[in-house]
Short mmCIF file of C-alpha atoms and ligand atoms in Angstrom, two decimals:
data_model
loop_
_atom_site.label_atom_id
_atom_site.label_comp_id
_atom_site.label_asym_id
_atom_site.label_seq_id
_atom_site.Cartn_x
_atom_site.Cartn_y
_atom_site.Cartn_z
CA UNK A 1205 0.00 0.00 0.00
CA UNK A 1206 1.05 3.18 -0.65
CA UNK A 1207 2.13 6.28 1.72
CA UNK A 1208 0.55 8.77 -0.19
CA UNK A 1209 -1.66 7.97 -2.54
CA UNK A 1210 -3.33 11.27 -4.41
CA UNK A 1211 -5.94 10.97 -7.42
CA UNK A 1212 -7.83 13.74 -9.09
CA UNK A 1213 -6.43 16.33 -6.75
CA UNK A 1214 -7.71 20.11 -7.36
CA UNK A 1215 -7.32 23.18 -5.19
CA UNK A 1216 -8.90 26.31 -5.74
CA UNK A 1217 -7.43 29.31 -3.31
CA UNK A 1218 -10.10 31.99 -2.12
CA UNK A 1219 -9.02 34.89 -3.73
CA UNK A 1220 -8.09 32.96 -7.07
CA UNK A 1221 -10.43 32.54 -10.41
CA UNK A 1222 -8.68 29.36 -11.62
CA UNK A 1223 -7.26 26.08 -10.30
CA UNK A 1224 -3.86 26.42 -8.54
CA UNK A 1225 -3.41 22.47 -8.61
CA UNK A 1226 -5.15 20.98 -11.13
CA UNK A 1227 -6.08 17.35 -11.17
CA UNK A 1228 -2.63 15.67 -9.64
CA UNK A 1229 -2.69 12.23 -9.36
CA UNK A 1230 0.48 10.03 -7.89
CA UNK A 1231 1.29 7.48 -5.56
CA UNK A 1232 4.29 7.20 -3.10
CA UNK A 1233 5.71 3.78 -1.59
CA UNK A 1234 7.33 3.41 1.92
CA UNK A 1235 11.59 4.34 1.66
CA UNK A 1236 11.23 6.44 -1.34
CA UNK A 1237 12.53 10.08 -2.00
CA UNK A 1238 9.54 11.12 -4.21
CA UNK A 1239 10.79 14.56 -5.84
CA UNK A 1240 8.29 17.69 -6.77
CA UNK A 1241 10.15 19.52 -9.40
CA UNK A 1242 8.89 22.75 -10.99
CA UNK A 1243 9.05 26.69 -11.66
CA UNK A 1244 8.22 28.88 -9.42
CA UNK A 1245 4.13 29.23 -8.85
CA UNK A 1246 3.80 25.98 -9.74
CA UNK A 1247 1.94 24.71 -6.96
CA UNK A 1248 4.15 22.75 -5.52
CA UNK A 1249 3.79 24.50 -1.82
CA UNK A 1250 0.24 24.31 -2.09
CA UNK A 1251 0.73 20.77 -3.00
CA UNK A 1252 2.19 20.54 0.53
CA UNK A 1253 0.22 22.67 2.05
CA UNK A 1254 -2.79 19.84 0.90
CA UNK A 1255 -0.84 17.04 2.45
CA UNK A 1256 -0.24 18.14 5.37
CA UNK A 1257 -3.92 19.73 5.94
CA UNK A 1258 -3.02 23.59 6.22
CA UNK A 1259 -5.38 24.21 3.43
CA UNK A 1260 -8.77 22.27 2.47
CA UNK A 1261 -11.13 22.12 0.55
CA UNK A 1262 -10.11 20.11 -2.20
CA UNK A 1263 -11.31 17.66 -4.80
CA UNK A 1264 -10.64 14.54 -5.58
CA UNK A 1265 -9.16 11.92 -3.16
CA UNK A 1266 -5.97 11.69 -0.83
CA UNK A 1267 -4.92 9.05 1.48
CA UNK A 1268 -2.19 8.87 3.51
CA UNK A 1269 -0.80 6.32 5.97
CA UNK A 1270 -3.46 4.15 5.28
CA UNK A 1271 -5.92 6.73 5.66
CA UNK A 1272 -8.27 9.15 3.75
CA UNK A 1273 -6.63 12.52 4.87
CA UNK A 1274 -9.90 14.09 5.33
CA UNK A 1275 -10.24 11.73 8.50
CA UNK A 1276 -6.80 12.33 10.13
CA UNK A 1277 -7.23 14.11 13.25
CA UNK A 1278 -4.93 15.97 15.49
CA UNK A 1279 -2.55 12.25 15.57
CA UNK A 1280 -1.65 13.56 11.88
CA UNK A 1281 0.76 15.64 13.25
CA UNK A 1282 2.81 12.96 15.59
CA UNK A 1283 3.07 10.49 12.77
CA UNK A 1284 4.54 13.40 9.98
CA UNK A 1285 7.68 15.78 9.61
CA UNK A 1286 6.91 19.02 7.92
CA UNK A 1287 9.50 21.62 7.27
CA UNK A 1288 8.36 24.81 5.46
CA UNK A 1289 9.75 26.84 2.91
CA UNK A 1290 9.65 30.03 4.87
CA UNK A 1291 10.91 29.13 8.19
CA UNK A 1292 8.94 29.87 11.22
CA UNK A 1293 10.52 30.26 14.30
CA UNK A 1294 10.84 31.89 17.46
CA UNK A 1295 13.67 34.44 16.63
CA UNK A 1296 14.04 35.10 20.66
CA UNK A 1297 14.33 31.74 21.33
CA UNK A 1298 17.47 30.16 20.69
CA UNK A 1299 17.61 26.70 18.39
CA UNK A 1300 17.54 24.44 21.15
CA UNK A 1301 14.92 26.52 22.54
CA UNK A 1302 13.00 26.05 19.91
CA UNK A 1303 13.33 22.58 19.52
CA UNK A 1304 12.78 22.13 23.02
CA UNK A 1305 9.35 24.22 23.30
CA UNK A 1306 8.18 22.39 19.93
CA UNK A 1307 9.14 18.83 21.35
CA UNK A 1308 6.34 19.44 23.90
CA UNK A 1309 3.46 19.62 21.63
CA UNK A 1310 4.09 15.57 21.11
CA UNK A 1311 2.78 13.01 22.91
CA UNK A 1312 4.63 10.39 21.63
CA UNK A 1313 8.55 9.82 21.92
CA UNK A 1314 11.03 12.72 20.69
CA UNK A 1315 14.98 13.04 19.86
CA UNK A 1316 17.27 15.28 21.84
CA UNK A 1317 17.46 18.95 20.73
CA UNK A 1318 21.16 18.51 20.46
CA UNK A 1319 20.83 15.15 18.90
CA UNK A 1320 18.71 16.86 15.89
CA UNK A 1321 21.00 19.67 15.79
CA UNK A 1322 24.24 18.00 15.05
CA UNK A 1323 22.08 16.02 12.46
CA UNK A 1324 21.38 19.21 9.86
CA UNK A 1325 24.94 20.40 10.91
CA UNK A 1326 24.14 23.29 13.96
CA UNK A 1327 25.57 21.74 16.44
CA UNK A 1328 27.32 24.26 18.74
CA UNK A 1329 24.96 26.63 17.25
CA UNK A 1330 21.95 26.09 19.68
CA UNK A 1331 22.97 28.50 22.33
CA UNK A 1332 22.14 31.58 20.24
CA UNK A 1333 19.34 33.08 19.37
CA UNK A 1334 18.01 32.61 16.04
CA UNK A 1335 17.56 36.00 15.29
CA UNK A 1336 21.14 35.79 14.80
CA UNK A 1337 21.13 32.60 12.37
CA UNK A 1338 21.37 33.50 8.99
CA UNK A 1339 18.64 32.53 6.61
CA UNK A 1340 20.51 28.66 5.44
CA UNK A 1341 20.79 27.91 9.26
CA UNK A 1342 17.46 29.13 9.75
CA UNK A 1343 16.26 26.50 6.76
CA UNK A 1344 18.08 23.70 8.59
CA UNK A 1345 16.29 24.35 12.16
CA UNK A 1346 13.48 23.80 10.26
CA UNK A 1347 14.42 20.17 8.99
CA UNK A 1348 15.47 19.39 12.71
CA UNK A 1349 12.55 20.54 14.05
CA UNK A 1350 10.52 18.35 11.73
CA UNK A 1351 12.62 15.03 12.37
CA UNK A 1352 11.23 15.90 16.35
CA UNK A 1353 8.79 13.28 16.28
CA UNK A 1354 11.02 10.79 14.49
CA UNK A 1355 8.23 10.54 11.89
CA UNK A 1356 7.70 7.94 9.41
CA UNK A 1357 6.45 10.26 6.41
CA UNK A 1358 8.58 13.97 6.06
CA UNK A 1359 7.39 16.43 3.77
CA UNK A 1360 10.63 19.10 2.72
CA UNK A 1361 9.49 22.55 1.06
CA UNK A 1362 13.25 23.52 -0.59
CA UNK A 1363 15.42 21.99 2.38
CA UNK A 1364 18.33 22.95 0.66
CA UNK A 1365 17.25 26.67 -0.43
CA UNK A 1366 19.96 29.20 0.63
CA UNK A 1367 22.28 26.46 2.06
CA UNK A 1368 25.95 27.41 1.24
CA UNK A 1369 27.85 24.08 -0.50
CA UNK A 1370 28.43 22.60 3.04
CA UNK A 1371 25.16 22.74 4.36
CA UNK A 1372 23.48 21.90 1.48
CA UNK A 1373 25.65 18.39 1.19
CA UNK A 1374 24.52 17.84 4.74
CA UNK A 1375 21.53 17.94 4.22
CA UNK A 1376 21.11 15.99 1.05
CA UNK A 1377 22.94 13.06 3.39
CA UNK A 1378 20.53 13.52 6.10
CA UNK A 1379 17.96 12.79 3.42
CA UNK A 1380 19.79 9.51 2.20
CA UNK A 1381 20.19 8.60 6.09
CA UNK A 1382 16.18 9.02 6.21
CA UNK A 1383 15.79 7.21 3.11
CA UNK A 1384 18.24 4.41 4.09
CA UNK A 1385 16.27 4.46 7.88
CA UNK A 1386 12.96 3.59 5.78
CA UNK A 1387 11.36 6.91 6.15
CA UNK A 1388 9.64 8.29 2.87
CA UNK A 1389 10.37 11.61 1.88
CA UNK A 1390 8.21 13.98 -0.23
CA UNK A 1391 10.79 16.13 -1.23
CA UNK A 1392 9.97 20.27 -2.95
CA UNK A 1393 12.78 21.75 -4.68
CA UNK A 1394 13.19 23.67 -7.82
CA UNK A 1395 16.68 22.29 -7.57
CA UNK A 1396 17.28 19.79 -10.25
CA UNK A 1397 20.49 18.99 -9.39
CA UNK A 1398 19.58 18.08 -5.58
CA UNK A 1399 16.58 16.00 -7.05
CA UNK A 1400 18.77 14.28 -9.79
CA UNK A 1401 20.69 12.86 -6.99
CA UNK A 1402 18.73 12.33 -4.46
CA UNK A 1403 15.30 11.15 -6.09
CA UNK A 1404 13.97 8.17 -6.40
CA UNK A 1405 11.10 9.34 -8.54
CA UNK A 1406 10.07 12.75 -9.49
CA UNK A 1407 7.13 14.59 -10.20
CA UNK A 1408 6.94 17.67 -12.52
CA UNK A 1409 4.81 20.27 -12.04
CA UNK A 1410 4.42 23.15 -14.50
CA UNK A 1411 1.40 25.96 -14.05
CA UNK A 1412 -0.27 23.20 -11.54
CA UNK A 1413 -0.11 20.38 -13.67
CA UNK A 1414 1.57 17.35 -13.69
CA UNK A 1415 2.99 16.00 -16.88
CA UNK A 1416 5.31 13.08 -15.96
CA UNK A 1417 6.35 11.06 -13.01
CA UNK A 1418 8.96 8.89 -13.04
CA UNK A 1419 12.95 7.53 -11.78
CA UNK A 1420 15.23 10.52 -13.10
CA UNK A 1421 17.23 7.72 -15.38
CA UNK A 1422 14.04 6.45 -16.77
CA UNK A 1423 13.25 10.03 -17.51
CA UNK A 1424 16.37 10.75 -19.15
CA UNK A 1425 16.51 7.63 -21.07
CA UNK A 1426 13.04 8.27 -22.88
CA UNK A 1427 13.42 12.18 -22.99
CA UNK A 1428 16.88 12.72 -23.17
CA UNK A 1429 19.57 12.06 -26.40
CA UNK A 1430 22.70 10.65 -25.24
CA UNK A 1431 25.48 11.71 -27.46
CA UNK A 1432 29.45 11.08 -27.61
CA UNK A 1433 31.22 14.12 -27.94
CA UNK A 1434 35.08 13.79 -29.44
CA UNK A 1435 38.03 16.66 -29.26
CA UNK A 1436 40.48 15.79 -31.47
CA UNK A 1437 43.50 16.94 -33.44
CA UNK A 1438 43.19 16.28 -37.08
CA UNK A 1439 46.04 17.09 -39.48
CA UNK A 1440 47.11 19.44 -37.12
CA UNK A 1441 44.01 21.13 -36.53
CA UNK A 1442 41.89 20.75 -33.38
CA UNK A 1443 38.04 19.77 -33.36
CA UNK A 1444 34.99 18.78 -31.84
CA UNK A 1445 32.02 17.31 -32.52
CA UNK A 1446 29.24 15.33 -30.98
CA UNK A 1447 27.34 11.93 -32.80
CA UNK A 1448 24.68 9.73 -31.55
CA UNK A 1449 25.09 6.85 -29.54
CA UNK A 1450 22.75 4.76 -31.12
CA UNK A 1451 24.02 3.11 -34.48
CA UNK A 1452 27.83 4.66 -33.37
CA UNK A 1453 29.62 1.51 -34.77
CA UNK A 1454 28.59 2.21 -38.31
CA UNK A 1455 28.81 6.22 -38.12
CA UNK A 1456 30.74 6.75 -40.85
CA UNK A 1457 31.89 10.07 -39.82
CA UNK A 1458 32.82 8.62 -36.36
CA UNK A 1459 34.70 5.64 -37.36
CA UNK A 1460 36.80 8.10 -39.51
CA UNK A 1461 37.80 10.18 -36.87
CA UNK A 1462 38.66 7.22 -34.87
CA UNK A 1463 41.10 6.35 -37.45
CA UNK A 1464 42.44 9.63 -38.80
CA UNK A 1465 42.53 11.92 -36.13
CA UNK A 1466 44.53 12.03 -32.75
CA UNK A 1467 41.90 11.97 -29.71
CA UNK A 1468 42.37 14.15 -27.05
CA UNK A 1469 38.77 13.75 -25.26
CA UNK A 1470 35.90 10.91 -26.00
CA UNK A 1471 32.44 11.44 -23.83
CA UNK A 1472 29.20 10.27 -23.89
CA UNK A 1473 26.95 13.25 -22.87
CA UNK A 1474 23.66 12.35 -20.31
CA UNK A 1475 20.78 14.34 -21.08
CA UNK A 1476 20.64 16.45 -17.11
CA UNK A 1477 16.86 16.53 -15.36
CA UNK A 1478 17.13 20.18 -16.85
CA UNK A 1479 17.18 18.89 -20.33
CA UNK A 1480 14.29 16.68 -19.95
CA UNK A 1481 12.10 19.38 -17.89
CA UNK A 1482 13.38 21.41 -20.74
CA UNK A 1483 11.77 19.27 -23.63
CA UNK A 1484 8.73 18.06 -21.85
CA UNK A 1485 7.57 21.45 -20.48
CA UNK A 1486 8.98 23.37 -23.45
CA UNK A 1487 10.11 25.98 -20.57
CA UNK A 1488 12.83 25.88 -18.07
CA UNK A 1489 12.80 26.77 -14.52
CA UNK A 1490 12.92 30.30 -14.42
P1 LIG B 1044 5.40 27.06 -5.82
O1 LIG B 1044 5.57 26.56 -4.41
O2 LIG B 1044 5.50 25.97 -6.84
O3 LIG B 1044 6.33 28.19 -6.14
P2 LIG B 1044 2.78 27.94 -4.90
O4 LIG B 1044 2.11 26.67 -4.50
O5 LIG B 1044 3.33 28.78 -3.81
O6 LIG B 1044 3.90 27.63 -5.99
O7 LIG B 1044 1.76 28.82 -5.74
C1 LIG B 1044 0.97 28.27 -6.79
C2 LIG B 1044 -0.01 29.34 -7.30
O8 LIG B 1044 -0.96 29.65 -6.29
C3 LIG B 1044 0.66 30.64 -7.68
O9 LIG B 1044 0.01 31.15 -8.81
C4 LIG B 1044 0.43 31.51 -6.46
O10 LIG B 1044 0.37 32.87 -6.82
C5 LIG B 1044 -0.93 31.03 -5.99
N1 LIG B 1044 -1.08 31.21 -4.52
C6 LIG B 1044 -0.24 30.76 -3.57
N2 LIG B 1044 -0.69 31.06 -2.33
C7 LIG B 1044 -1.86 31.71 -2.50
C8 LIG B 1044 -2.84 32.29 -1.63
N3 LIG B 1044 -2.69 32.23 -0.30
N4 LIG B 1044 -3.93 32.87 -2.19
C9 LIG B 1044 -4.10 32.93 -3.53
N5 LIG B 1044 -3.22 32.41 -4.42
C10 LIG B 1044 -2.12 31.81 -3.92
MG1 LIG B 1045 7.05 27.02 -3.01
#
């Protein structure tokens, strides 16, 4: 059985004439990184808002945990992780303050404050106030405070926004380590590097709707062309050019170079997540 299973889904805001989400359907199994790739004002934090029942009102059908979400009470919240794109802390409050005042709300069993911190990489940093963190520490609080409860299903809006190189790599471990723990992850970025590597599926999401799901090789197999590209000297001249892979051992062209000309570089090129977001959206991330 899936952990999430969503069919039909449709969201409507208020204030808005037309669908924000439009008709998302997907499924996601227990230990999985399930990626949700797209532009900006895509949908894809009211996508998590849905899941994790800040907004309602929707149509179609969601279940999660083995249950319809529309019947998950208050327990919802001891059994999920949610970290949110804009953090939301108390800035008087240092981080293990924090940590400490949220860990009450459970009823169920927590991890040390310290514990979480040296987890996204702020340990030593939960004596000060987080007025003082700057906006990538900020971020990783917030994946510490949702890993409180120890909870089986976490939902990430862009963990790895504003994260310098360092934090961001310690964070995209702490995701494997959930992964490898048997957690499920339901991972927002507009990163498609982070998602390349740490996805096991994604989801893209362009102007609320979903065009493709799927493993990011999968995707770039059927979507992307994979290429060799040669630099070569050839009577003294350097070159470069790129042929297909497929039918390579009868490119004429190829097979000439190969003979004729001295080669300095041989690669095959992967089509990147980009590339195939890129040629199934016809538009790039922005
Ligand atoms: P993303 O997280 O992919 O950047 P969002 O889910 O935040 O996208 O937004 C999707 C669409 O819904 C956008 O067009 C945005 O302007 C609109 N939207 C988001 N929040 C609200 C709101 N509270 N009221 C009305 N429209 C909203
Ligand atoms: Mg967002």
């Amino acid at each position: 059985m899936p952990v999430v299973d969503v069919s039909g889904l449709t969201f409507t805001y208020a204030a808005g004439t037309s669908p924000a989400i439009r008709n998302l359907s997907f499924q996601i199994d227990r230990g999985e990184i399930f990626g949700f790739l797209g532009p900006n004002g895509a949908g894809k934090s009211t996508t998590q808002k849905l899941l994790v029942r800040l907004l309602r009102g929707y149509e179609g059908t969601v279940s999660v945990l083995g249950h319809d979400l529309a019947e998950w009470g208050a327990k919802y919240y001891e059994e999920i992780g949610v970290s949110f794109e804009q953090p939301n802390h108390y800035l008087r409050l240092t981080g293990s303050e924090n940590l400490s005042y949220f860990r009450r709300l459970y009823l169920g069993r927590t991890r040390q404050p310290d514990e979480l911190l040296e987890m996204v990489g702020l340990a030593g940093e939960g004596d000060r106030r987080v007025a003082q963190y700057s906006k990538g520490m900020k971020t990783r609080l917030s994946v510490a405070r949702a890993l409180l409860n120890d909870p089986q299903l976490i939902f990430m809006d862009e963990p790895t926004a504003g994260l310098d190189p360092v934090g961001g790599r310690r964070i995209r471990t702490l995701i494997r380590e959930l992964k490898e723990a048997g957690r499920t992850v339901f991972l927002t970025t507009h990163d498609m590097t982070v998602a390349g590597e740490l996805c096991d599926r994604v989801a893209f999401l362009v102007a609320g709707e979903m065009p493709i799901v799927g493993s990011p090789a999968a995707l770039k197999l059927v979507h992307g062309s994979r290429t060799v590209a040669i630099e070569y000297h050839l009577h003294g001249s350097p070159g470069r050019r790129e042929f297909p892979l497929d039918g390579l051992h009868a490119n004429a062209a190829f097979l000439a170079l190969l003979r004729d000309a001295t080669i300095n570089t041989l690669h095959t090129q992967e089509a990147t997540l980009e590339d195939v977001f890129l040629r199934v959206t016809g538009r790039g991330l922005g």
